[in-house]
mmCIF file with all atom_site columns, C-alpha atoms and ligand atoms in Angstrom:
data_model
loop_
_atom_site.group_PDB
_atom_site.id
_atom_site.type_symbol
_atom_site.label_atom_id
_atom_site.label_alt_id
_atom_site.label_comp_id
_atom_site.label_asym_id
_atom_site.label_entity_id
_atom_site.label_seq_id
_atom_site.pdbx_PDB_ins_code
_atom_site.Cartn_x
_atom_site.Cartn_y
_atom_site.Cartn_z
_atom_site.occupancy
_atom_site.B_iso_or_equiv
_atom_site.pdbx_formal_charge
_atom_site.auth_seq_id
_atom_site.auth_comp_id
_atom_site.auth_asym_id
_atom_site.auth_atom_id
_atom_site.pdbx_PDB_model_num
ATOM   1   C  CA  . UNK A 1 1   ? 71.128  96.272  61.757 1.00 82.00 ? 1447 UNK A CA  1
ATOM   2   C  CA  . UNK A 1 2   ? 71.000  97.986  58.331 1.00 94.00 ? 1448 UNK A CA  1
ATOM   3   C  CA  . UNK A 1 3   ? 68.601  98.030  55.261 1.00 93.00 ? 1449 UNK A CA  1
ATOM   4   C  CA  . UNK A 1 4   ? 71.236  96.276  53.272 1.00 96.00 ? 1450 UNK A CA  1
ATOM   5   C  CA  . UNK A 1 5   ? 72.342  93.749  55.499 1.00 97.00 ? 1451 UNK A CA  1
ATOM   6   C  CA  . UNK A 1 6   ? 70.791  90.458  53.677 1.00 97.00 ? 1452 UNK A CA  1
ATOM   7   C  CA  . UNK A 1 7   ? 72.045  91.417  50.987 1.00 97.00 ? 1453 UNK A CA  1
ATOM   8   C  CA  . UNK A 1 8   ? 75.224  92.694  51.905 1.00 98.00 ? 1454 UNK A CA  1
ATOM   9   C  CA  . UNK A 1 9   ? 75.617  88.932  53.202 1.00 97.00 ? 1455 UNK A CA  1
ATOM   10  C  CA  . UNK A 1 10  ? 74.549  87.488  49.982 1.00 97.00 ? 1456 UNK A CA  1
ATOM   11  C  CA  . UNK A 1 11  ? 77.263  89.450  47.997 1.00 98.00 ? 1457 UNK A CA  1
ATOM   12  C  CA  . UNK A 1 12  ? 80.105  88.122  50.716 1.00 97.00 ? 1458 UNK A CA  1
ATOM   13  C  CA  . UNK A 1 13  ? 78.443  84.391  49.844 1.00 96.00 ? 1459 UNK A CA  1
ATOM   14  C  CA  . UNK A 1 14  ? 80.583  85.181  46.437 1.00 96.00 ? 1460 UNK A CA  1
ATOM   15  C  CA  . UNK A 1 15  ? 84.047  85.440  47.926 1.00 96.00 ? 1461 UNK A CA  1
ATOM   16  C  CA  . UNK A 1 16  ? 84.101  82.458  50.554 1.00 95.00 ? 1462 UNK A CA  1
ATOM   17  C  CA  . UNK A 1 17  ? 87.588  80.507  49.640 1.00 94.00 ? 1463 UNK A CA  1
ATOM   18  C  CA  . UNK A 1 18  ? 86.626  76.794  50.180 1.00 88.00 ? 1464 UNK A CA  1
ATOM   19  C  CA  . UNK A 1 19  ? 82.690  77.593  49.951 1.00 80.00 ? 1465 UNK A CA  1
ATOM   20  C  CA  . UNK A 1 20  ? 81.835  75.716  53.406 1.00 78.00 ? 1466 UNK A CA  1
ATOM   21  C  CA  . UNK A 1 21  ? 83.041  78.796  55.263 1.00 84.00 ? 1467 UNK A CA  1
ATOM   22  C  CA  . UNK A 1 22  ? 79.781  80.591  57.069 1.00 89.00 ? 1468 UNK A CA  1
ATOM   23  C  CA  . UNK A 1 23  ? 79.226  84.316  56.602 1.00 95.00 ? 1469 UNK A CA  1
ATOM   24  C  CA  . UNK A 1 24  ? 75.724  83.997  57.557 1.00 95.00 ? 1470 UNK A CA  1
ATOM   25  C  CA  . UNK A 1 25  ? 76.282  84.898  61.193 1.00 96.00 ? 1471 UNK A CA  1
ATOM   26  C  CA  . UNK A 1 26  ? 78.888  88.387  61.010 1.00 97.00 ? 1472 UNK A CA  1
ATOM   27  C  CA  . UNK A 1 27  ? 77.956  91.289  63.135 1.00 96.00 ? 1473 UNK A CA  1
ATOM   28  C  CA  . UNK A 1 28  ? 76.169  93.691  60.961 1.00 97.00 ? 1474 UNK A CA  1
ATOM   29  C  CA  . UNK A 1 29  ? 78.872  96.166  61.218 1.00 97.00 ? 1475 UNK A CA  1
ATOM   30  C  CA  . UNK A 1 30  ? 81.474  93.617  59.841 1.00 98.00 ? 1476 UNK A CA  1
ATOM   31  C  CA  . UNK A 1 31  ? 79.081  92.554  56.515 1.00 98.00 ? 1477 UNK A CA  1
ATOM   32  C  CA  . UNK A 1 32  ? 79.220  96.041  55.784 1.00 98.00 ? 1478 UNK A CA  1
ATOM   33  C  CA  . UNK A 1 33  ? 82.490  97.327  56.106 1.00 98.00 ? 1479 UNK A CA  1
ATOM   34  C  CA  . UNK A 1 34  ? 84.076  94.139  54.668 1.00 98.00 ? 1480 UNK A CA  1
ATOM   35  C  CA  . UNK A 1 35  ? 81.199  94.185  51.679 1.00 98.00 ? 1481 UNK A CA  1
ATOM   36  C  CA  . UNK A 1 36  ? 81.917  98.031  51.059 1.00 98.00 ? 1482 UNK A CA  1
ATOM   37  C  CA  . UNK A 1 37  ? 85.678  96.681  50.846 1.00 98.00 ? 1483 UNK A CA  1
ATOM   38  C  CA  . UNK A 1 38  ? 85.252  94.653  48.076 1.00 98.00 ? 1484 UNK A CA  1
ATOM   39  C  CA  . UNK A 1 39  ? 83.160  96.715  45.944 1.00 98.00 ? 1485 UNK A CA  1
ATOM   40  C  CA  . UNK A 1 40  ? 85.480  99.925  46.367 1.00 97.00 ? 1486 UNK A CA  1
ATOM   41  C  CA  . UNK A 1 41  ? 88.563  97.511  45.318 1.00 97.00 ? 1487 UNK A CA  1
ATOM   42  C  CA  . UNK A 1 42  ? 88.967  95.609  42.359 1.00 97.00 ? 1488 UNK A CA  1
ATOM   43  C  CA  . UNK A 1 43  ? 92.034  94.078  43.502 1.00 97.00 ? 1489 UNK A CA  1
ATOM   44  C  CA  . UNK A 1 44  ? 90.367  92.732  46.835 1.00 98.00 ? 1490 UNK A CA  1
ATOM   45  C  CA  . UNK A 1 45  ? 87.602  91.217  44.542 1.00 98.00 ? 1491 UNK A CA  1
ATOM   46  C  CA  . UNK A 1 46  ? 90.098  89.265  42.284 1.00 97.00 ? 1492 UNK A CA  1
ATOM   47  C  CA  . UNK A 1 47  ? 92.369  87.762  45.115 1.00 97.00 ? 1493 UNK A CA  1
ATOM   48  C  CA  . UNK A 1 48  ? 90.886  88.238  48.685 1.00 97.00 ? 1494 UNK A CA  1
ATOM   49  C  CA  . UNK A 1 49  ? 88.930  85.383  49.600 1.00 97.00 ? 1495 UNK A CA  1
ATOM   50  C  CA  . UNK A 1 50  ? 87.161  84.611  53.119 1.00 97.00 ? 1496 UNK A CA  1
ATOM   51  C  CA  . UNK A 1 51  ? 88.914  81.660  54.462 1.00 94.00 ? 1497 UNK A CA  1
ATOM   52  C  CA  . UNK A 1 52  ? 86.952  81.675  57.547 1.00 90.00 ? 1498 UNK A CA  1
ATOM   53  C  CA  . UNK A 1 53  ? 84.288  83.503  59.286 1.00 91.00 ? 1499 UNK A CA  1
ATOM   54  C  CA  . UNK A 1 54  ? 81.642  82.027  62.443 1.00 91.00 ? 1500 UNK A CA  1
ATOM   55  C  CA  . UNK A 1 55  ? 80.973  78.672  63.758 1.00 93.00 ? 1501 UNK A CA  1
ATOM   56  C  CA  . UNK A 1 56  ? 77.882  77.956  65.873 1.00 94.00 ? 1502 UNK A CA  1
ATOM   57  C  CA  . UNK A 1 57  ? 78.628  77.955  69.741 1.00 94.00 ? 1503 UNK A CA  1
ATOM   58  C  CA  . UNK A 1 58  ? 77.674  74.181  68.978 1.00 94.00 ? 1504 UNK A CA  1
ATOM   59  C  CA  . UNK A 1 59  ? 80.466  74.014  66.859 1.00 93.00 ? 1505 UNK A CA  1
ATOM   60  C  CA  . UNK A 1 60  ? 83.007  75.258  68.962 1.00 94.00 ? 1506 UNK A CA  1
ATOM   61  C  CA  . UNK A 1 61  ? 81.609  73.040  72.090 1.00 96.00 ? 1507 UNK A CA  1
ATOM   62  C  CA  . UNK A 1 62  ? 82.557  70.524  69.180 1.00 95.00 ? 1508 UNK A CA  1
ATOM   63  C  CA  . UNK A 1 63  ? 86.134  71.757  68.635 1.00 94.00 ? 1509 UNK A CA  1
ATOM   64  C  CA  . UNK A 1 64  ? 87.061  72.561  72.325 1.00 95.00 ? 1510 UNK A CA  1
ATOM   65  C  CA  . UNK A 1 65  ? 86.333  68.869  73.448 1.00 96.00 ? 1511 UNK A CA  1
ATOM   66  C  CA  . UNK A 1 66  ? 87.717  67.411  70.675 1.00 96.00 ? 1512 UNK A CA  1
ATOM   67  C  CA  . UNK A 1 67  ? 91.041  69.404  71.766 1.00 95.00 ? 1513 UNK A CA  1
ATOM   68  C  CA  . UNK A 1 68  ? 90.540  68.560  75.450 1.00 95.00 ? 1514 UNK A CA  1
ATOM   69  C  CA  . UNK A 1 69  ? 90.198  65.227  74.472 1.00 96.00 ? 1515 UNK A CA  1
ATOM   70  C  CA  . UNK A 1 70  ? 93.254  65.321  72.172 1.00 95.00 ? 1516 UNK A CA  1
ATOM   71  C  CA  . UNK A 1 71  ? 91.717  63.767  69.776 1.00 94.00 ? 1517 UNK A CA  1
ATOM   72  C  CA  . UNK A 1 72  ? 93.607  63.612  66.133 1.00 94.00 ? 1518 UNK A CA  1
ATOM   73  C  CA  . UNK A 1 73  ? 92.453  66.229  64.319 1.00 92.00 ? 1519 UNK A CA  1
ATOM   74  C  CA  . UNK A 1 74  ? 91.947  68.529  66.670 1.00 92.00 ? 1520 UNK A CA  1
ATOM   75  C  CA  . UNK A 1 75  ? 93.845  71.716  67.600 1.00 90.00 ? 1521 UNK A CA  1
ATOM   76  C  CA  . UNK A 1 76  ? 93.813  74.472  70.067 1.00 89.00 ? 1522 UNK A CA  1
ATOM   77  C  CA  . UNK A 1 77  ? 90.008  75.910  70.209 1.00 90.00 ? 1523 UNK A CA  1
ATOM   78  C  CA  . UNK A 1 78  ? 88.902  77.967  72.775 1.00 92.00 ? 1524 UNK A CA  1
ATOM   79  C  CA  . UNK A 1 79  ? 86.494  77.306  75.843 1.00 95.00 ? 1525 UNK A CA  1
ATOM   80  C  CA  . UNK A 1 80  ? 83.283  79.042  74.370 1.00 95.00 ? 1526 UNK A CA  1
ATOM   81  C  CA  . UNK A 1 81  ? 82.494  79.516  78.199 1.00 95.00 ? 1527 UNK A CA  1
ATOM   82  C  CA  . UNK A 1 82  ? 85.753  81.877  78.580 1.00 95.00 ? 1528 UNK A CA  1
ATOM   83  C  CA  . UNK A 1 83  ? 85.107  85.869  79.091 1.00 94.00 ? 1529 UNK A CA  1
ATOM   84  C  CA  . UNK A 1 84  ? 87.123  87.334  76.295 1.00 92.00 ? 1530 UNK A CA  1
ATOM   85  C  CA  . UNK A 1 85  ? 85.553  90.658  78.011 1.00 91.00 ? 1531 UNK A CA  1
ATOM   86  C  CA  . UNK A 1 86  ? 82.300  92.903  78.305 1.00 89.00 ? 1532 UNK A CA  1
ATOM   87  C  CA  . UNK A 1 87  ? 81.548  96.161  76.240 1.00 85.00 ? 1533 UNK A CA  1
ATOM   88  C  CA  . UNK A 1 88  ? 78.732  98.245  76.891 1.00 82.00 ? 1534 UNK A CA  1
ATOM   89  C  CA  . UNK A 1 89  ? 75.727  95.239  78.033 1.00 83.00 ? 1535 UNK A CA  1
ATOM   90  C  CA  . UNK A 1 90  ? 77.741  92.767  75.718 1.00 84.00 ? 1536 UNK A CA  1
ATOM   91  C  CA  . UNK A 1 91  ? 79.686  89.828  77.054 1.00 92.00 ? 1537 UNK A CA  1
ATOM   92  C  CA  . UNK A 1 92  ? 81.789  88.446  74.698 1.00 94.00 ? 1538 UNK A CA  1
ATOM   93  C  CA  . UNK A 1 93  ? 82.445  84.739  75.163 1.00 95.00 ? 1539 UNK A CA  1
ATOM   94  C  CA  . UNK A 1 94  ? 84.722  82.075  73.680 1.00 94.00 ? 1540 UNK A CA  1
ATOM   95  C  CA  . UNK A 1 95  ? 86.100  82.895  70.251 1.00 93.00 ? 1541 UNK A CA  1
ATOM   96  C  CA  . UNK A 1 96  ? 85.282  86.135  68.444 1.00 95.00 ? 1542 UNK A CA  1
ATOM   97  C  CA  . UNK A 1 97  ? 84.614  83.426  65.127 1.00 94.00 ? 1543 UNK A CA  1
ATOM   98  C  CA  . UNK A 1 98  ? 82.550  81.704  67.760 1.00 95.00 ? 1544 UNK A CA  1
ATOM   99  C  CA  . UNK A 1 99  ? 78.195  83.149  67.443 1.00 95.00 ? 1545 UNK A CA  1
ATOM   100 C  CA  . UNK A 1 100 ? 78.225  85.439  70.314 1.00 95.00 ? 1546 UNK A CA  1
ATOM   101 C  CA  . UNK A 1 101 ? 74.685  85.758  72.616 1.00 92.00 ? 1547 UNK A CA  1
ATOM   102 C  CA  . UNK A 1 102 ? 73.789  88.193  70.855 1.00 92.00 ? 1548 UNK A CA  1
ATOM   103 C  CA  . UNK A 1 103 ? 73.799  85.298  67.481 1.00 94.00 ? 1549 UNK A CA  1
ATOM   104 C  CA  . UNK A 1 104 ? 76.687  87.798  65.695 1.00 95.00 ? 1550 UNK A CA  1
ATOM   105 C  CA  . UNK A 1 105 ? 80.073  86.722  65.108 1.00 96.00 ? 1551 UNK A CA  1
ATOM   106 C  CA  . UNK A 1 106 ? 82.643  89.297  65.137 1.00 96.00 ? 1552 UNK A CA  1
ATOM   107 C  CA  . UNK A 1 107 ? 85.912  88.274  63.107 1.00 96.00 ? 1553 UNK A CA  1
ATOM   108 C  CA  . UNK A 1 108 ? 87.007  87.499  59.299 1.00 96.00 ? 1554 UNK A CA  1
ATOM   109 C  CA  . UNK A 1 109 ? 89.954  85.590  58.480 1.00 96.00 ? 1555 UNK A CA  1
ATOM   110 C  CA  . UNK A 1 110 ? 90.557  86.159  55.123 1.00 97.00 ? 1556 UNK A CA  1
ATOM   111 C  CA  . UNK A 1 111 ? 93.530  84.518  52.472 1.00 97.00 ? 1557 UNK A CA  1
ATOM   112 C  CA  . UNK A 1 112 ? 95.315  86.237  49.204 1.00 96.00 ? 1558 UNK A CA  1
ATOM   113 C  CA  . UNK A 1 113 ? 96.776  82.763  48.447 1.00 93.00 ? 1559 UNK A CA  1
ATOM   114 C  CA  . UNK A 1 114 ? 99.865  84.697  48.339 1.00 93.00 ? 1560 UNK A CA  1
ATOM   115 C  CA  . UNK A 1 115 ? 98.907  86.938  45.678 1.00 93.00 ? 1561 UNK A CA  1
ATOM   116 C  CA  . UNK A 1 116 ? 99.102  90.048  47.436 1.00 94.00 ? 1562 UNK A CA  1
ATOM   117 C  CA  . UNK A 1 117 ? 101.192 91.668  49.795 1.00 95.00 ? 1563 UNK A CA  1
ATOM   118 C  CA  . UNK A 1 118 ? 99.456  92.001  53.266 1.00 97.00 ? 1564 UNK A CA  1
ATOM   119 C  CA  . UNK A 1 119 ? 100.284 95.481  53.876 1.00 96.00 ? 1565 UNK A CA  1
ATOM   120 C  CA  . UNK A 1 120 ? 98.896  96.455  50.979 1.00 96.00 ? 1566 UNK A CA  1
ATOM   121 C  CA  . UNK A 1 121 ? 95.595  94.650  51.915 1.00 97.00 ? 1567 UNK A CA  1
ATOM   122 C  CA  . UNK A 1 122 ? 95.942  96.149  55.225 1.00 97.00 ? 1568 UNK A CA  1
ATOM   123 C  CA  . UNK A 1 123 ? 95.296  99.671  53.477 1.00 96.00 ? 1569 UNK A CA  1
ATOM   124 C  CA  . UNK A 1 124 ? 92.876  98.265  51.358 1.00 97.00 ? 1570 UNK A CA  1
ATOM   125 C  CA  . UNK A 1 125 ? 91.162  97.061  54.051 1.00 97.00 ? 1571 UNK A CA  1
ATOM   126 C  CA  . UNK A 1 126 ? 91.224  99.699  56.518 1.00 96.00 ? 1572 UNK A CA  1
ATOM   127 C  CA  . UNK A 1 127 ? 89.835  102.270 54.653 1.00 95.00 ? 1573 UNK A CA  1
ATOM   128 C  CA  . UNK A 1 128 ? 86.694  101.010 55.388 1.00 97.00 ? 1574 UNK A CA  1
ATOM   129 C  CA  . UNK A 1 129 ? 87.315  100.232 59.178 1.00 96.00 ? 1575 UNK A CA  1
ATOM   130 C  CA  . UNK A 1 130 ? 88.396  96.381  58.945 1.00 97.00 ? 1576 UNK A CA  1
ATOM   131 C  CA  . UNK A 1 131 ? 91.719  95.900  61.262 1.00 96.00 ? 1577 UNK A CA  1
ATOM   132 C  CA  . UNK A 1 132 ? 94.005  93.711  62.619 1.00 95.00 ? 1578 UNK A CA  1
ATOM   133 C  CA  . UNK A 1 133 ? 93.469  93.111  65.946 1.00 93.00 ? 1579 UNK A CA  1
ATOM   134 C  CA  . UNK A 1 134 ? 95.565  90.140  66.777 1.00 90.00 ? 1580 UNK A CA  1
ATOM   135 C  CA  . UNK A 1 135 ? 99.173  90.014  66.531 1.00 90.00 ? 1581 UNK A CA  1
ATOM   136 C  CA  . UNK A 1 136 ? 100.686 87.732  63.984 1.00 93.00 ? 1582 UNK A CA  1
ATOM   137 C  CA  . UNK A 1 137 ? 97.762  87.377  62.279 1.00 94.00 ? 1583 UNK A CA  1
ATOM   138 C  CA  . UNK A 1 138 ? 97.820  89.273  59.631 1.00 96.00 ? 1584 UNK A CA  1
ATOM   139 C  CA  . UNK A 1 139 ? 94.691  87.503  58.316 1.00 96.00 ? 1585 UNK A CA  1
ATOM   140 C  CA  . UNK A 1 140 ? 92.300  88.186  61.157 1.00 96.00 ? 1586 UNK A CA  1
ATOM   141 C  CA  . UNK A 1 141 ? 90.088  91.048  61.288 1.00 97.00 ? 1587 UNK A CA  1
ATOM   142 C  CA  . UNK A 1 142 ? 87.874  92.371  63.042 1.00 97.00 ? 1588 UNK A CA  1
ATOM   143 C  CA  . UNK A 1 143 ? 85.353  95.642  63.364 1.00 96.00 ? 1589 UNK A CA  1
ATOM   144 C  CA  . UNK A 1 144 ? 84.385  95.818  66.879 1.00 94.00 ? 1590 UNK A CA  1
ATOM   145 C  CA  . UNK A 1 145 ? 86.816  94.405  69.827 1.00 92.00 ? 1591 UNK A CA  1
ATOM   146 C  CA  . UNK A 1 146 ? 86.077  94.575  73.790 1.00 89.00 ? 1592 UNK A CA  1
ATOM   147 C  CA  . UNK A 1 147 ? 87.115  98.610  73.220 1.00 84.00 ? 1593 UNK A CA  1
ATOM   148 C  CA  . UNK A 1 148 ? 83.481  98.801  70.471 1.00 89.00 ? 1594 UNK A CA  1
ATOM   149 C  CA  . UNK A 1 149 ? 83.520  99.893  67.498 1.00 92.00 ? 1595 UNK A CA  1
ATOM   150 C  CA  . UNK A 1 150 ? 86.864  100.306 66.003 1.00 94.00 ? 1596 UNK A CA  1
ATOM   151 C  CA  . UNK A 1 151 ? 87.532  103.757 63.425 1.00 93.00 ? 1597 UNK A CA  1
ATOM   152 C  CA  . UNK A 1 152 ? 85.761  103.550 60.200 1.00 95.00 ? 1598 UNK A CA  1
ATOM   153 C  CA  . UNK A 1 153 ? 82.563  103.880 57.998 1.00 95.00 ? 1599 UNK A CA  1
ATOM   154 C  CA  . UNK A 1 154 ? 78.539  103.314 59.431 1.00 96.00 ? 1600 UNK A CA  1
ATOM   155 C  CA  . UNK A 1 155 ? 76.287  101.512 57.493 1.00 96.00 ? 1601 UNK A CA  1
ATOM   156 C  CA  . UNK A 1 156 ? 74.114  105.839 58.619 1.00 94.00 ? 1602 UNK A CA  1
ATOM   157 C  CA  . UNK A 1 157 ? 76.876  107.380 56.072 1.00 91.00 ? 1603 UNK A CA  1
ATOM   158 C  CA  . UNK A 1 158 ? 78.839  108.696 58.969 1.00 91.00 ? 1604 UNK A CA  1
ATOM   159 C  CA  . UNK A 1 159 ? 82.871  107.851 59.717 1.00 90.00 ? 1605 UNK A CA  1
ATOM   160 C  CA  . UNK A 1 160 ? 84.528  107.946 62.731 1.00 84.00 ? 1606 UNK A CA  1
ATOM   161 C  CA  . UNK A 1 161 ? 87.770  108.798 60.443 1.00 63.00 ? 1607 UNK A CA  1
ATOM   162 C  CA  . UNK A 1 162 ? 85.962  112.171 60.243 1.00 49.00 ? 1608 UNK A CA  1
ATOM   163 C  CA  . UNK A 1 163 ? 87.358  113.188 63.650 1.00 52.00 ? 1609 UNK A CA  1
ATOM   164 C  CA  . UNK A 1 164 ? 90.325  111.580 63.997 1.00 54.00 ? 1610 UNK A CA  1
ATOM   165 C  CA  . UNK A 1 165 ? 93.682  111.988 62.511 1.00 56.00 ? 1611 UNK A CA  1
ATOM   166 C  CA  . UNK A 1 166 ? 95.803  109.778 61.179 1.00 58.00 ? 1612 UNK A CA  1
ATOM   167 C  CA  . UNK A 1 167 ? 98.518  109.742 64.277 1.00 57.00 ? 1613 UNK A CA  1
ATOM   168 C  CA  . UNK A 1 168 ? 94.756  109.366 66.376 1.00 57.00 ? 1614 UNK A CA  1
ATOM   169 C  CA  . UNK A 1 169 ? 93.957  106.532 64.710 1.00 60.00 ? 1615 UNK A CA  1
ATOM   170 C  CA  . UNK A 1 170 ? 97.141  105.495 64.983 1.00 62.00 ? 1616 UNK A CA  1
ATOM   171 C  CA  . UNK A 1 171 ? 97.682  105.851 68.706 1.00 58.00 ? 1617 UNK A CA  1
ATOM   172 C  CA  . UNK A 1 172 ? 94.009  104.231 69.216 1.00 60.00 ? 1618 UNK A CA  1
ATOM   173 C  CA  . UNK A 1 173 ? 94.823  101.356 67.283 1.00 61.00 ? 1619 UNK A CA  1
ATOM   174 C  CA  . UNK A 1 174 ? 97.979  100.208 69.036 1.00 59.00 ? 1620 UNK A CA  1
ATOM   175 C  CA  . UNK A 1 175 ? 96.056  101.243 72.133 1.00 59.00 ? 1621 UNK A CA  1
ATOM   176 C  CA  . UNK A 1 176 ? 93.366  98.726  71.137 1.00 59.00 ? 1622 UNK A CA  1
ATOM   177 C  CA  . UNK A 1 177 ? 95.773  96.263  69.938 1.00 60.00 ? 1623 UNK A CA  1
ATOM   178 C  CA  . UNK A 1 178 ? 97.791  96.229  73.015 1.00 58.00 ? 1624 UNK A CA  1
ATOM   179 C  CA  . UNK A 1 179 ? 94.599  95.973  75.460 1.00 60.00 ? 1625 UNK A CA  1
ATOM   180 C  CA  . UNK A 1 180 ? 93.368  92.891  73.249 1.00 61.00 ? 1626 UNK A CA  1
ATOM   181 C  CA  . UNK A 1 181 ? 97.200  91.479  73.188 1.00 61.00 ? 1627 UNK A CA  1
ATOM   182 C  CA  . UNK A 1 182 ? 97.302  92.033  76.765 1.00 63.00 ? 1628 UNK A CA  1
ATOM   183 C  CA  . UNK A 1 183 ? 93.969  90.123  77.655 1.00 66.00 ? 1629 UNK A CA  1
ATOM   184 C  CA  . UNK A 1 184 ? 94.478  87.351  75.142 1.00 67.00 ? 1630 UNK A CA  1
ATOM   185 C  CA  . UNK A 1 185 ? 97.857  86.633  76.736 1.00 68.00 ? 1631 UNK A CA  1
ATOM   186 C  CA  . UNK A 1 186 ? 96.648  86.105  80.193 1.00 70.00 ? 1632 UNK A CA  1
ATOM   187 C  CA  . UNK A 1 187 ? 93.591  84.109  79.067 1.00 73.00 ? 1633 UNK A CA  1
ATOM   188 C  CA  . UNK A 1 188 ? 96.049  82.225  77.604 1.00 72.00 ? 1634 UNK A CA  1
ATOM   189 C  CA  . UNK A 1 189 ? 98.397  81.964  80.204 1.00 72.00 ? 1635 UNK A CA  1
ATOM   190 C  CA  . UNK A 1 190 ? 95.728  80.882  82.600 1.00 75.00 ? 1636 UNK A CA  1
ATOM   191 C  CA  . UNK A 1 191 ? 94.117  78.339  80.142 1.00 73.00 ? 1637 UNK A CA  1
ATOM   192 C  CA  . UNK A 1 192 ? 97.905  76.723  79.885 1.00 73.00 ? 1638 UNK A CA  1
ATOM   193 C  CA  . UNK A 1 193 ? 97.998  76.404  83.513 1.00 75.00 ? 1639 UNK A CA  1
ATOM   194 C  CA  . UNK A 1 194 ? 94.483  74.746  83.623 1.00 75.00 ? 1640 UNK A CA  1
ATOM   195 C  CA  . UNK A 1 195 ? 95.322  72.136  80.975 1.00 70.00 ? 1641 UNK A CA  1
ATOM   196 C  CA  . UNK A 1 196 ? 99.008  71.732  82.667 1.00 70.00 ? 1642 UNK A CA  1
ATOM   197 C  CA  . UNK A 1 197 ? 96.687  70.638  85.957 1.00 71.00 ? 1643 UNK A CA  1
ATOM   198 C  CA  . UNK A 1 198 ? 94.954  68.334  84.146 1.00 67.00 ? 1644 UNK A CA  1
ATOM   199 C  CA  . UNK A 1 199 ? 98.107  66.831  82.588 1.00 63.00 ? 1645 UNK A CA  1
ATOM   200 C  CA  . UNK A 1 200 ? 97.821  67.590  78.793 1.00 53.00 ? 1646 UNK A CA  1
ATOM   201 C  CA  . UNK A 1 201 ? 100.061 70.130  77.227 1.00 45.00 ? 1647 UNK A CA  1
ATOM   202 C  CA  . UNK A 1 202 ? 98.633  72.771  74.835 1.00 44.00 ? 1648 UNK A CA  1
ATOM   203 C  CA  . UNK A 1 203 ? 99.893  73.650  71.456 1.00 43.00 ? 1649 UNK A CA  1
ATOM   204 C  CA  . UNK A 1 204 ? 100.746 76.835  70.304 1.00 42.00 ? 1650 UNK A CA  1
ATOM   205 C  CA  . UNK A 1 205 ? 97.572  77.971  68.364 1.00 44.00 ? 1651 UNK A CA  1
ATOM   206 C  CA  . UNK A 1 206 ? 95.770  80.867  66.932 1.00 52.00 ? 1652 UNK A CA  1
ATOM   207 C  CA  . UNK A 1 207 ? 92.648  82.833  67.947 1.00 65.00 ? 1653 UNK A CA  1
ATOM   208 C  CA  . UNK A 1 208 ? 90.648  79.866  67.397 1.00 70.00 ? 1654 UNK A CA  1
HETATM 209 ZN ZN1 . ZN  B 2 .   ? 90.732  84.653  63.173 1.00 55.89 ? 1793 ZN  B ZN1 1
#
């Protein structure tokens, strides 16, 4: 937690897309790198929007039996009971847009409405420590995965770009990516064979 945090929130309550997205729940590291984004960036103020941010666990207990009930509507959510995995005393359930025990949320998915070229919000973006961290979605980020905090800006003034270069970062990143990819696609797997026991066939889906 940081002094600024409140109103760090308040100032992302100014770029939500459809304005029933919820930013009231993002880790504190995530407000503040993603709020430092758009005031460094006139660009990312005009045309980035937050399409989606956290959901209640309530909310995705909601989703998950509305898709294990296959009811219309409904798509592929995520048991908020599954172990995405554990960092430090942290056990990260569920969805990381799902609130966490600890009441954060940890991802963004944010939308250009084709305006912008995602590689150039990519650089945008990770100058201040936001990043990719699943493929194929080029709109999810995140700040902190299973691995902690990823490189980037502290709310203290410090950077952990300080001490790393470029090829680092670089190296850590697809390290990071990989170890997410790697999880996620076994959780997967597993959660395909579960529903394939119980007779109802998944669809291909997103982080949700
Ligand atoms: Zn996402």
């Amino acid at each position: 937690m940081y002094d600024a945090y409140e109103g760090d929130l308040d100032y992302l309550e100014g770029f939500k897309d459809d304005g029933d997205e919820n930013v009231r729940l993002l880790e504190p590291l995530l407000a503040f790198r993603l709020s430092r984004a758009y005031r460094r960036s006139d660009v990312l103020r005009a045309h980035l929007r937050i399409e989606s941010a956290g959901r209640p666990r309530s909310e995705q207990e909601r989703l998950y039996a509305g898709y294990k009930a296959g009811k219309p509507g409904f798509n592929l959510a995520a048991n908020p009971d599954r172990i995405i995995g554990r960092h430090g005393g942290t056990t990260f359930l569920g969805s990381w847009h799902m609130e966490q025990p600890d009441g954060y949320t940890y991802a963004v998915d944010l939308t250009h409405h084709w305006k912008l070229d995602w590689d150039d919000v990519h650089d945008l973006l990770r100058a201040s420590g936001l990043h990719t961290t699943v493929p194929g979605e080029p709109w999810h980020h995140q700040s902190t995965t299973i691995r902690g905090a990823l490189p980037g800006p502290f709310p203290d003034g410090t950077t952990t770009e300080d001490e790393m270069t470029p090829e680092m970062e670089e190296r850590f990143d697809g390290l990071a990516t990989w170890v997410f990819n790697g999880t996620t696609m076994i959780l997967k797997r597993i959660e395909e064979l579960s529903m394939q026991l119980e007779g109802t066939t998944p669809t291909e889906g997103d982080d949700e």
